[in-house]
Amino acid sequence: MTFQHIKDQDQAYILPTYGRVDAALVKGRNARAWDVDGKEYIDFTAGIGVNALGYSDPEWVQAVAGQAGAIQHLCNYYYSPENTALAQELSQASGMAKAFFCNSGAEANECAVKIARKYGEKRGAYKIVTLNNSFHGRTLTTLAATGQEGFHKDFLPLTEGFLYAEAGDLEGIRALLDGSVCAVMLEMVQGEGGVIPMDEEFVKGLAQLCGEKDVLLLIDEVQTGIGRTGSFYAYQGYGVKPDVVTTAKGLAGGLPMGACLVSERLGDILKPGMQGSTFGGNPVASAGARVVVRRVSDPAFLQSVAEKGACFRKKLEAMPQVEYVRGRGLMIGVKLKEKDAHEVLVQCAKQGLLILTAKELVRFLPPLTITQEDIDQGLAIFQRVLGA
Ligand SMILES: Cc1ncc(COP(=O)(O)O)c(C=O)c1O
């Protein structure tokens, strides 16, 4: 099988929704991957923040394969011990009370929107405030929640009832919170928007404002969650207590799984029949997620993410071609002084380093288990591409 054959098949049979780079990956171990021609890469992407434990972690593989051989799927009419155990472990790690399981970040956010609407239903409050420059998914409702005009324009009309505010503008949000609003939704670090961390005072003020106005605080942890920022969930680093948290990406370490977590008082808001998903809570994904949650929620593991992230950012800041670096933990955005981020991404792949972009920034979301040696080798390639 040649790379060209794969590329031709892709172009012939797959809708061209992704601007792909010329590499077809067939094998991976932690933060290293190999393409179909045997070329080796250092991976600073983790599949866009999904492979929390890197590629094919042995313990994760054993749990997933073992569960696939025991029972791979069952219908949600019946109890699944892998899934119930995962729900308890997630509750312990997050401080949230209960979970609804689904298969992606967008679905988790759809569920959060339904919960918010149900919460406001009796008093006619159905609107949700989100932030300009946010990203919440690709379904019509989560596109509407996404505060970026560019994502909306080809698919109008979207689900109605979303209002947009500026990050940091607490008074602007207060002015929007009339009786028609049931929730405010935001990311702690805007990922797709360009790796922009929210200000701590703003987040604390917003949590207080939501409490005062009886408006739910929904935190989208799809990209920031599962240890990515050095806390199990990023809101834990901000010291706030949300009503609803959405999570996906890293949750099952590379299998499709999302969840919408709710606080104690919302534990019974959705009644039987109000929400469902054929694959939601799948036992194979649950078995993988249990390994991820157990390993990542260990305080020593989270500490290592914070330390590796700090060191990673410091080394980037020392590069003369870098204008600034921002992010938290191993969620890192880099603005380059001159070079175009996408062009750098293409050149890095040629040189054996896989990276991402977010708007005009280069973005790094390496596996949380990456070694210091792989960070250093990857950064050496990055520096070479920028011009030593
Ligand atoms: C913050 C955030 N929310 C939601 C999503 C959508 O997740 P998914 O692609 O799993 O539907 C993403 C994806 O990048 C995201 O970064």
Tab-separated table of N, CA and C in Angstrom, residues 3 25 49 64-65 86 94 97 109 124 127 135 141 160 184-185 187 224 230 234 258 265-266 313 339-340 346 375:
chain	number	residue	atom	x	y	z
A	3	PHE	N	1.527	5.509	-0.145
A	3	PHE	CA	0.860	6.723	0.331
A	3	PHE	C	-0.038	7.288	-0.761
A	25	LEU	N	-0.733	7.735	8.890
A	25	LEU	CA	-0.145	7.091	10.070
A	25	LEU	C	-0.723	5.695	10.259
A	49	GLY	N	-5.784	16.333	21.000
A	49	GLY	CA	-6.065	16.256	22.436
A	49	GLY	C	-6.873	15.037	22.864
A	64	VAL	N	-9.156	-2.354	26.881
A	64	VAL	CA	-10.072	-2.231	25.742
A	64	VAL	C	-10.244	-3.588	25.055
A	65	ALA	N	-9.115	-4.265	24.812
A	65	ALA	CA	-9.187	-5.562	24.120
A	65	ALA	C	-9.918	-6.586	24.996
A	86	LEU	N	-17.303	3.583	35.768
A	86	LEU	CA	-16.711	4.802	35.199
A	86	LEU	C	-17.436	6.043	35.718
A	94	SER	N	-14.225	14.636	39.422
A	94	SER	CA	-14.716	15.955	38.999
A	94	SER	C	-15.464	16.707	40.090
A	97	ALA	N	-22.045	15.285	40.172
A	97	ALA	CA	-22.812	14.192	40.781
A	97	ALA	C	-23.102	13.040	39.812
A	109	ASN	N	-22.373	18.698	24.451
A	109	ASN	CA	-22.886	20.072	24.534
A	109	ASN	C	-24.368	20.146	24.185
A	124	GLY	N	-40.086	30.062	31.221
A	124	GLY	CA	-39.939	30.590	29.860
A	124	GLY	C	-38.534	31.088	29.554
A	127	LYS	N	-32.885	31.039	26.582
A	127	LYS	CA	-31.699	31.549	25.876
A	127	LYS	C	-30.415	31.196	26.629
A	135	PHE	N	-15.815	27.917	20.743
A	135	PHE	CA	-16.110	26.796	19.839
A	135	PHE	C	-16.775	25.701	20.650
A	141	THR	N	-27.084	23.058	16.570
A	141	THR	CA	-27.232	23.771	17.848
A	141	THR	C	-25.873	24.187	18.413
A	160	GLU	N	-32.231	28.746	17.284
A	160	GLU	CA	-32.290	30.115	17.838
A	160	GLU	C	-32.085	30.105	19.351
A	184	VAL	N	-25.297	30.233	30.988
A	184	VAL	CA	-24.116	30.808	30.328
A	184	VAL	C	-23.168	29.638	30.081
A	185	MET	N	-22.605	29.575	28.887
A	185	MET	CA	-21.698	28.459	28.554
A	185	MET	C	-20.363	29.010	28.064
A	187	GLU	N	-15.756	28.011	27.594
A	187	GLU	CA	-14.549	27.185	27.781
A	187	GLU	C	-13.631	27.928	28.745
A	224	THR	N	-10.238	21.125	27.205
A	224	THR	CA	-9.420	21.429	28.387
A	224	THR	C	-9.437	20.319	29.430
A	230	GLY	N	-3.469	20.549	33.494
A	230	GLY	CA	-2.774	20.347	34.768
A	230	GLY	C	-3.718	20.160	35.948
A	234	ALA	N	-10.281	21.859	33.961
A	234	ALA	CA	-9.670	23.191	34.100
A	234	ALA	C	-10.397	24.039	35.130
A	258	GLY	N	-18.205	10.831	24.928
A	258	GLY	CA	-18.409	12.135	25.540
A	258	GLY	C	-19.299	11.947	26.755
A	265	ARG	N	-27.937	19.109	42.333
A	265	ARG	CA	-29.317	19.609	42.226
A	265	ARG	C	-29.947	19.337	40.860
A	266	LEU	N	-29.104	18.990	39.852
A	266	LEU	CA	-29.658	18.694	38.520
A	266	LEU	C	-29.727	17.187	38.261
A	313	ARG	N	6.663	25.615	27.678
A	313	ARG	CA	6.384	27.019	27.333
A	313	ARG	C	7.636	27.881	27.458
A	339	LYS	N	6.472	33.817	10.470
A	339	LYS	CA	6.045	32.664	9.657
A	339	LYS	C	4.564	32.351	9.826
A	340	ASP	N	3.988	31.840	8.745
A	340	ASP	CA	2.594	31.436	8.741
A	340	ASP	C	2.456	30.085	9.461
A	346	VAL	N	3.065	22.265	7.911
A	346	VAL	CA	3.414	21.419	6.760
A	346	VAL	C	4.917	21.086	6.785
A	375	ILE	N	9.768	15.757	24.154
A	375	ILE	CA	9.492	17.211	24.077
A	375	ILE	C	10.711	17.915	23.491
